[in-house]
mmCIF file of C-alpha atoms in Angstrom:
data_model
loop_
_atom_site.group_PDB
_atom_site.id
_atom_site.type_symbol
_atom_site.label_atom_id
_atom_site.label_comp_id
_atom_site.label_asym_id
_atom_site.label_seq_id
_atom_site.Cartn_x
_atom_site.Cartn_y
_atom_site.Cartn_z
ATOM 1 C CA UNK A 1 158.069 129.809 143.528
ATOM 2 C CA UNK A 2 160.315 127.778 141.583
ATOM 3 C CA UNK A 3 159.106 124.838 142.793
ATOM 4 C CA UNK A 4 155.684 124.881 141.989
ATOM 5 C CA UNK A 5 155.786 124.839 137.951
ATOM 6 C CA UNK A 6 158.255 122.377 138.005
ATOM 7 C CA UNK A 7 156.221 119.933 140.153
ATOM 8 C CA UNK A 8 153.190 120.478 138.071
ATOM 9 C CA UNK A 9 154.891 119.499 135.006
ATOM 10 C CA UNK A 10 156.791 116.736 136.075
ATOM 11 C CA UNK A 11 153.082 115.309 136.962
ATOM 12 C CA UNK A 12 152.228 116.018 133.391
ATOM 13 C CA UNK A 13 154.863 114.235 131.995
ATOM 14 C CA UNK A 14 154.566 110.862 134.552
ATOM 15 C CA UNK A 15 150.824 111.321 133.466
ATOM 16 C CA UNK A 16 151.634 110.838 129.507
ATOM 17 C CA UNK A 17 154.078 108.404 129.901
ATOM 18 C CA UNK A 18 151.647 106.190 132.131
ATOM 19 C CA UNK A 19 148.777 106.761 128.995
ATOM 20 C CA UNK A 20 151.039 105.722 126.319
ATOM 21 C CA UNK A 21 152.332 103.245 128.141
ATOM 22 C CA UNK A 22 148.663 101.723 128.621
ATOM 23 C CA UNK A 23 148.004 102.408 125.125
ATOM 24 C CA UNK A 24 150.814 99.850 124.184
ATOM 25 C CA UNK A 25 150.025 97.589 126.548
ATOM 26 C CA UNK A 26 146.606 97.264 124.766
ATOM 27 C CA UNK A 27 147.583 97.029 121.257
ATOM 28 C CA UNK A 28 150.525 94.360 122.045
ATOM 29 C CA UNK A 29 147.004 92.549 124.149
ATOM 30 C CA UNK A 30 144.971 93.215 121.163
ATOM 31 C CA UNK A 31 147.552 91.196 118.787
ATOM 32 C CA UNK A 32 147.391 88.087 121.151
ATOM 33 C CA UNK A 33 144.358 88.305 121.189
ATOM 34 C CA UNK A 34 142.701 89.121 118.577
ATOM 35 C CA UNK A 35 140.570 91.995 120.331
ATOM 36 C CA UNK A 36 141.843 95.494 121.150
ATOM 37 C CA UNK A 37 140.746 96.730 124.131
ATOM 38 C CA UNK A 38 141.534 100.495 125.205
ATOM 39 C CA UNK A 39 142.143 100.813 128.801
ATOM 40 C CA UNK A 40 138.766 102.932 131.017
ATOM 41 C CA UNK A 41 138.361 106.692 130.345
ATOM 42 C CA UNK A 42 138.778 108.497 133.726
ATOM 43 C CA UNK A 43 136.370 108.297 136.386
ATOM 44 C CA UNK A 44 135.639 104.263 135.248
ATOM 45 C CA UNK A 45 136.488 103.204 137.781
ATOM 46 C CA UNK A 46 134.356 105.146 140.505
ATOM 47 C CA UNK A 47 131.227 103.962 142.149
ATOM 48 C CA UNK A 48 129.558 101.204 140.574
ATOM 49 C CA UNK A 49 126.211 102.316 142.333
ATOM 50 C CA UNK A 50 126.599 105.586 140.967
ATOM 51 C CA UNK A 51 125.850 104.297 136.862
ATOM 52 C CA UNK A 52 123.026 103.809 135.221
ATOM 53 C CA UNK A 53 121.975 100.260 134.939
ATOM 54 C CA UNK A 54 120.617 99.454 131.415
ATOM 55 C CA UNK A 55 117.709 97.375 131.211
ATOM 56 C CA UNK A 56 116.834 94.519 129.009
ATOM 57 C CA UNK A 57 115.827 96.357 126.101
ATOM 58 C CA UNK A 58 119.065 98.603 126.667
ATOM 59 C CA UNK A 59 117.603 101.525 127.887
ATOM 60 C CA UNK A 60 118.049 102.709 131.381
ATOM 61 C CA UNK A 61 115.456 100.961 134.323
ATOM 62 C CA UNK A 62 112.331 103.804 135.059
ATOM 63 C CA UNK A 63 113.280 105.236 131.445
ATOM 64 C CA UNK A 64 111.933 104.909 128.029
ATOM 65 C CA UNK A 65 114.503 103.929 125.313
ATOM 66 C CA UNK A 66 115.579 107.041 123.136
ATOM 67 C CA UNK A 67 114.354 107.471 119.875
ATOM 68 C CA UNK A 68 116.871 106.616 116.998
ATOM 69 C CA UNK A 69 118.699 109.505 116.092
ATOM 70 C CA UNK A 70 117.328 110.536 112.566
ATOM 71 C CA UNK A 71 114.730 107.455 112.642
ATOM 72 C CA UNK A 72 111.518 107.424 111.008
ATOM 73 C CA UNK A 73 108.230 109.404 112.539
ATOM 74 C CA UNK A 74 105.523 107.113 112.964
ATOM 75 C CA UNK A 75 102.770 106.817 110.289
ATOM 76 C CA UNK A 76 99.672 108.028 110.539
ATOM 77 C CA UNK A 77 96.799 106.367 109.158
ATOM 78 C CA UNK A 78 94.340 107.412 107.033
ATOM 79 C CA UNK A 79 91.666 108.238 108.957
ATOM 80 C CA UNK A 80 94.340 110.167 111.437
ATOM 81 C CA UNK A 81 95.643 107.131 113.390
ATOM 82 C CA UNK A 82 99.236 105.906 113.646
ATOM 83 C CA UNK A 83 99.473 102.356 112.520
ATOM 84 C CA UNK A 84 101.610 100.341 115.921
ATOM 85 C CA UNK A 85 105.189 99.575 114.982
ATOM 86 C CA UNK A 86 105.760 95.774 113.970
ATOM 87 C CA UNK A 87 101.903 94.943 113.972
ATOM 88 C CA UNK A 88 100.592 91.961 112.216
ATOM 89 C CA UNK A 89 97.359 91.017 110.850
ATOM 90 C CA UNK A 90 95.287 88.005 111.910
ATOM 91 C CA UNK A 91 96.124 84.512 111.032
ATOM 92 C CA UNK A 92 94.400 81.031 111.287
ATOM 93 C CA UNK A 93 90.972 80.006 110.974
ATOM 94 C CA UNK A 94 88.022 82.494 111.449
ATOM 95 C CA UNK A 95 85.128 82.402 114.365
ATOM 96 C CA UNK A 96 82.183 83.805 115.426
ATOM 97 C CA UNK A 97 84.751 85.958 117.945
ATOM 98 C CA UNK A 98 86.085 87.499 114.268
ATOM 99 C CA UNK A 99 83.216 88.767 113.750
ATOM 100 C CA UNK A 100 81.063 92.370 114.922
ATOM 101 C CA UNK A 101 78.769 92.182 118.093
ATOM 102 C CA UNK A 102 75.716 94.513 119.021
ATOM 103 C CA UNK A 103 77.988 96.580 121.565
ATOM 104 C CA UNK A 104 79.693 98.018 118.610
ATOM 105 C CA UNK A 105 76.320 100.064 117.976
ATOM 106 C CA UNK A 106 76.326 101.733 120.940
ATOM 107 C CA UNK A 107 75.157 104.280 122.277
ATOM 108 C CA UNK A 108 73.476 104.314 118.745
ATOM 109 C CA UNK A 109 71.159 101.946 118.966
ATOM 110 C CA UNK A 110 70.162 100.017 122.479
ATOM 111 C CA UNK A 111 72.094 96.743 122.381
ATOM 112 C CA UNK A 112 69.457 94.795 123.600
ATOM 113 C CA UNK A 113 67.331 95.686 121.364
ATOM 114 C CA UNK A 114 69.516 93.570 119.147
ATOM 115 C CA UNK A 115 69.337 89.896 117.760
ATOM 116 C CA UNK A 116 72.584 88.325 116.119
ATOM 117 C CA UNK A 117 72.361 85.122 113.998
ATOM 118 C CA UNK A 118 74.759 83.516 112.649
ATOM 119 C CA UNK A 119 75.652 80.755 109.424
ATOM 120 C CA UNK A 120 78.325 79.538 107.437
ATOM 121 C CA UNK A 121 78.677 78.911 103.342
ATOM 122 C CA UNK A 122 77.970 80.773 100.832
ATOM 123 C CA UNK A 123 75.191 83.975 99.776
ATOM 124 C CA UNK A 124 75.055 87.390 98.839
ATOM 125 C CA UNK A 125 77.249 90.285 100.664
ATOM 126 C CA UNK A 126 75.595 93.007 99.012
ATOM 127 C CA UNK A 127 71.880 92.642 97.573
ATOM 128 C CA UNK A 128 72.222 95.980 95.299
ATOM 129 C CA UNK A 129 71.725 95.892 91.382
ATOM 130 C CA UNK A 130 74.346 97.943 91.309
ATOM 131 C CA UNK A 131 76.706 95.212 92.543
ATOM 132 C CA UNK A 132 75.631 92.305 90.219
ATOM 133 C CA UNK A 133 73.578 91.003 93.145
ATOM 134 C CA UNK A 134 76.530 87.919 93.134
ATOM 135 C CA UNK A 135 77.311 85.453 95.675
ATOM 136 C CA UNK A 136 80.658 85.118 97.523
ATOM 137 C CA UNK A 137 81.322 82.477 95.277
ATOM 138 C CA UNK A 138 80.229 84.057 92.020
ATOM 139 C CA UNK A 139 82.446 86.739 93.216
ATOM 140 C CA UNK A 140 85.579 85.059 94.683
ATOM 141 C CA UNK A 141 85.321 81.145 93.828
ATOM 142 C CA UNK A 142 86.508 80.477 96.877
ATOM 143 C CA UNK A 143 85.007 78.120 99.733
ATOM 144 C CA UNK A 144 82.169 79.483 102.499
ATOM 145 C CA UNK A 145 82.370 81.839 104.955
ATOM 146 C CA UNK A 146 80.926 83.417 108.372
ATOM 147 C CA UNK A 147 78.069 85.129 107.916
ATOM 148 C CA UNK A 148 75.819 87.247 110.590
ATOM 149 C CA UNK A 149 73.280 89.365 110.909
ATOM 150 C CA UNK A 150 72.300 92.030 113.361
ATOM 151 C CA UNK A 151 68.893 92.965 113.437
ATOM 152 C CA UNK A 152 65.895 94.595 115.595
ATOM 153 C CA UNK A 153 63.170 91.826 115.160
ATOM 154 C CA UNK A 154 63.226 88.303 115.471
ATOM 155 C CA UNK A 155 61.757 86.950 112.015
ATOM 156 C CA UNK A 156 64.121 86.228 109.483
ATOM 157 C CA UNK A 157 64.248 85.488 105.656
ATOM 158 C CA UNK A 158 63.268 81.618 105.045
ATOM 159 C CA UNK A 159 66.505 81.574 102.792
ATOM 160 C CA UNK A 160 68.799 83.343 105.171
ATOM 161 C CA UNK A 161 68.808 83.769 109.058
ATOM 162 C CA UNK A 162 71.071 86.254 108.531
ATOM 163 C CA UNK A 163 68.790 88.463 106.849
ATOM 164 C CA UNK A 164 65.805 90.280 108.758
ATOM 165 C CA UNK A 165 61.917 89.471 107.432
ATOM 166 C CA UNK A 166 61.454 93.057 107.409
ATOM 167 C CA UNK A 167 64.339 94.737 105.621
ATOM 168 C CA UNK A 168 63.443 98.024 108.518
ATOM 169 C CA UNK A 169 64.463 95.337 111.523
ATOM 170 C CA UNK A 170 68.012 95.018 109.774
ATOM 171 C CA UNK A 171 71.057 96.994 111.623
ATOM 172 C CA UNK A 172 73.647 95.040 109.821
ATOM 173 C CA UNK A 173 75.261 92.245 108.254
ATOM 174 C CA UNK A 174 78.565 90.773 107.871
ATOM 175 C CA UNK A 175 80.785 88.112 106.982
ATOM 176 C CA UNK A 176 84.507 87.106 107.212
ATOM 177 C CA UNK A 177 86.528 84.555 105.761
ATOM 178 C CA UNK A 178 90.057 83.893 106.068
ATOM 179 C CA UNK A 179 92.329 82.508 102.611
ATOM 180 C CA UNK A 180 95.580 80.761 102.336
ATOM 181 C CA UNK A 181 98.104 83.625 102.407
ATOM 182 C CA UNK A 182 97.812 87.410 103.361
ATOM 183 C CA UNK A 183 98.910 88.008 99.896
ATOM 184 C CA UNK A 184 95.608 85.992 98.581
ATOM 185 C CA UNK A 185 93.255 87.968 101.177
ATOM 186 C CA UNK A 186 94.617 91.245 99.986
ATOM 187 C CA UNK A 187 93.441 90.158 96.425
ATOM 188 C CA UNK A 188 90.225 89.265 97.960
ATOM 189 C CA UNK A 189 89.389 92.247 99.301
ATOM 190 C CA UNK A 190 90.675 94.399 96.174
ATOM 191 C CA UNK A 191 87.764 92.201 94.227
ATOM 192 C CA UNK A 192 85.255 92.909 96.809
ATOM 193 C CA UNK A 193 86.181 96.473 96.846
ATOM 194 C CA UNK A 194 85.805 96.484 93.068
ATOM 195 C CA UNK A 195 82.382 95.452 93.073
ATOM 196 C CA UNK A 196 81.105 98.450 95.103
ATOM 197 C CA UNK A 197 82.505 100.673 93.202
ATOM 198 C CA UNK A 198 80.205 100.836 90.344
ATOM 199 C CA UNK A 199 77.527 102.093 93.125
ATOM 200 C CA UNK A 200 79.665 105.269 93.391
ATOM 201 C CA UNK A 201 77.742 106.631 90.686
ATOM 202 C CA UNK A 202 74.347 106.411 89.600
ATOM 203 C CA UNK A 203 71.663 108.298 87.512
ATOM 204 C CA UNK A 204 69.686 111.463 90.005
ATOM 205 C CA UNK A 205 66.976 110.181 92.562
ATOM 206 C CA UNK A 206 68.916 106.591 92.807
ATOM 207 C CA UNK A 207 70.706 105.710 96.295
ATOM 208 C CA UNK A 208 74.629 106.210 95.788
ATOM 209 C CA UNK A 209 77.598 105.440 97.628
ATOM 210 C CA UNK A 210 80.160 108.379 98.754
ATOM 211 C CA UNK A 211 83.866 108.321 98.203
ATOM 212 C CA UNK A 212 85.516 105.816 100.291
ATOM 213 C CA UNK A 213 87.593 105.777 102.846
ATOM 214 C CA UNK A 214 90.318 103.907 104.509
ATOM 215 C CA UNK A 215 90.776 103.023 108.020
ATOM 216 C CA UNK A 216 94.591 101.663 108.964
ATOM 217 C CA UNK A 217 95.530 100.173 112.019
ATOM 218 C CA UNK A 218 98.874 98.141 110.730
ATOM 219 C CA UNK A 219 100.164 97.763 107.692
ATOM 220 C CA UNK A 220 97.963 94.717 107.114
ATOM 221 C CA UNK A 221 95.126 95.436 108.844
ATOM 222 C CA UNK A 222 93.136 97.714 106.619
ATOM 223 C CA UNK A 223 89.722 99.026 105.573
ATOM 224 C CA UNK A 224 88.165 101.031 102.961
ATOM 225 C CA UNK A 225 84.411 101.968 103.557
ATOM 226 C CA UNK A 226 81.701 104.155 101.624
ATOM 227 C CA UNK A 227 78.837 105.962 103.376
ATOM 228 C CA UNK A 228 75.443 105.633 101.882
ATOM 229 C CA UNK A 229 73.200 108.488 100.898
ATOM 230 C CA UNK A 230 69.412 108.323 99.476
ATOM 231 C CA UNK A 231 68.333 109.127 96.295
ATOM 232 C CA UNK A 232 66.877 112.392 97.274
ATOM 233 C CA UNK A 233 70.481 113.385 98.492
ATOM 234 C CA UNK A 234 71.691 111.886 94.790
ATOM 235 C CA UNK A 235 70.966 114.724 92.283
ATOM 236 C CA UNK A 236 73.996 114.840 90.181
ATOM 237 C CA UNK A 237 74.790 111.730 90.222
ATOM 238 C CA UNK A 238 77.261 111.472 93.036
ATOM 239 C CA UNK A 239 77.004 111.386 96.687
ATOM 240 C CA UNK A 240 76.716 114.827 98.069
ATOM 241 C CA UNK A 241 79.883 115.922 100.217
ATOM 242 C CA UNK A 242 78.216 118.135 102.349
ATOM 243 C CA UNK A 243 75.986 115.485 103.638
ATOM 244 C CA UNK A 244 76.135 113.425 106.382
ATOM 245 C CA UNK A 245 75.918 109.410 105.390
ATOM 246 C CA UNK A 246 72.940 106.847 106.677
ATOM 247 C CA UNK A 247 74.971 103.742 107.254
ATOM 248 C CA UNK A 248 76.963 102.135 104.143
ATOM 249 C CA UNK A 249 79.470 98.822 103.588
ATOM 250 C CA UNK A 250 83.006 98.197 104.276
ATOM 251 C CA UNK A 251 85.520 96.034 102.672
ATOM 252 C CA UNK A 252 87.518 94.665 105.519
ATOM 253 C CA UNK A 253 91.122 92.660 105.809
ATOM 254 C CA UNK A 254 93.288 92.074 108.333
ATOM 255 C CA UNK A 255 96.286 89.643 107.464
ATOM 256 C CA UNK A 256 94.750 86.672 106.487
ATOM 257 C CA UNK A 257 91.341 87.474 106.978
ATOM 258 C CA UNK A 258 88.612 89.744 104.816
ATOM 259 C CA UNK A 259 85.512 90.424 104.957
ATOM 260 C CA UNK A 260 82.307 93.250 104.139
ATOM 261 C CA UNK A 261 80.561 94.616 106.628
ATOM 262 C CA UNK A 262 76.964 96.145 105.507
ATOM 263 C CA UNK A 263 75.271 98.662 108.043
ATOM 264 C CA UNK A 264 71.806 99.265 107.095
ATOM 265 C CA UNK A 265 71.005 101.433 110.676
ATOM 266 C CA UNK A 266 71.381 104.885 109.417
ATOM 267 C CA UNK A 267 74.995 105.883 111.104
ATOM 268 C CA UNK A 268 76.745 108.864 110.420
ATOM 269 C CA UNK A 269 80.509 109.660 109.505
ATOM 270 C CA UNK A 270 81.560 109.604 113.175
ATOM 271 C CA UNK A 271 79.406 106.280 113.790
ATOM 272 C CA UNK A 272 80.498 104.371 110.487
ATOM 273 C CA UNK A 273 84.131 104.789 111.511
ATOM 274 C CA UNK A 274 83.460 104.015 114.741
ATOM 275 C CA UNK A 275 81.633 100.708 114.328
ATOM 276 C CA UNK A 276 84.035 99.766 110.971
ATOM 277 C CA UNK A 277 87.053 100.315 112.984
ATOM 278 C CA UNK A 278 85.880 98.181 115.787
ATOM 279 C CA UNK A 279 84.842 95.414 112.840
ATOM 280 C CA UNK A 280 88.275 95.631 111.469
ATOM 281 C CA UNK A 281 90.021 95.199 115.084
ATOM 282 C CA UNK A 282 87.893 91.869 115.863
ATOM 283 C CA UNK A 283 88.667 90.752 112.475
#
């Protein structure tokens, strides 16, 4: 019996001499050389197949990397989406690829039931007294843009392809432009913004925009877009917020890029954010 104690604490003791005598051995390492290194906990040094492997991004392989501890929750959007960690708007010059095609109207309307035609330079982006009835470059002063229209029926304004004969044919019309810095295309599409506003409110029995509102998909990738509602709907003034919208324009901008969409085919809420947030994604 006296044994026993006694051989347990003589292992204690060879076991805290061994530590300090490690921890010493690091320090007088760490002064030659610059770098203190403490020796393994225990159990380093057991099976290296038995640890986790970290992968390239640090997190273990077949896992998902941990959230940061106290880290921000992402953002949702507006319109109820969360804008993607480190996305970025577009950049470089615009195409016809930037801008909307008929599939973004379906099941709404039958896409091949509709004609796209396409220009470039200059015109009006929204043909509405209330807006002035200005040009892109009465409006902006800046160079041409993309223009196209999406309609049911094949003849088209003399003056502009992009406009249908028969003002019933026309689903919608868009363009997109792209300026010299994101900075610049936010600007833009403040201005452009600023211009519909004024059809927010207008006298009884006159067509009227609702409130708007804004899509986000990234921090630079935004939209802010106004349902239209009839005059009949229009009786004090305002748009009616218990009434559904029939189409109505969009103010688009995504990095470098900006750009209005107008949809004349009488779309509801769901439908308008539907088709703008497709616009805004292509853009």
């Amino acid at each position: 019996m006296n044994g026993g104690p006694a051989t347990g604490a003589g292992r204690t003791v060879v076991r805290t001499r061994s530590a300090v005598a490690a921890l010493v051995a690091a320090a007088a390492l760490g002064l030659a050389t610059g770098r203190f290194v403490l020796p393994p906990p225990p159990g380093a040094d057991a099976d290296p197949a038995a640890r986790p492997v970290a992968a390239a991004g640090g997190a273990s392989r077949g896992a998902s990397a941990p959230a940061t501890p106290g880290g921000p929750a992402p953002t949702p959007s507006s319109s109820g989406s969360a804008a993607p960690a480190g996305a970025t708007g577009a950049t470089g010059p615009v195409t016809k690829a930037n801008l909307l095609g008929p599939a973004a109207f379906g099941p709404d309307i039958a896409t091949g039931r509709i004609h796209v035609t396409d220009r470039f330079g200059d015109g009006h982006y929204a043909n509405a007294a209330c807006t002035g009835e200005k040009t892109l470059e009465e409006t902006l002063g800046g160079p041409g843009a993309h223009f196209r229209g999406l309609m049911t029926g094949t003849r088209t304004d003399p003056g502009d392809p992009t406009l249908a004969l028969d003002s019933a044919d026309q689903i919608a019309r868009q363009f997109a432009a792209e300026a010299r810095s994101p900075s610049l295309a936010q600007n833009f599409a403040e201005r452009l913004l600023l211009e519909q506003v004024p059809c927010q409110e207008e006298t009884p029995g006159h067509w009227v925009y609702g409130k708007t509102t804004t899509l986000r998909l990234a921090p630079d990738v935004t939209a802010r877009w106004m349902g239209a509602y009839s005059g009949s709907l229009n009786t004090t003034g305002t748009a009616p917020e218990d009434k559904e919208p029939c189409g109505g324009i969009a103010v688009l901008r995504s990095g470098t890029h900006y750009g209005v969409l107008e949809v004349d085919a009488c779309l509801g809420t769901a439908a308008m954010d539907r088709v703008v947030r497709t616009a805004l994604s292509q853009l």
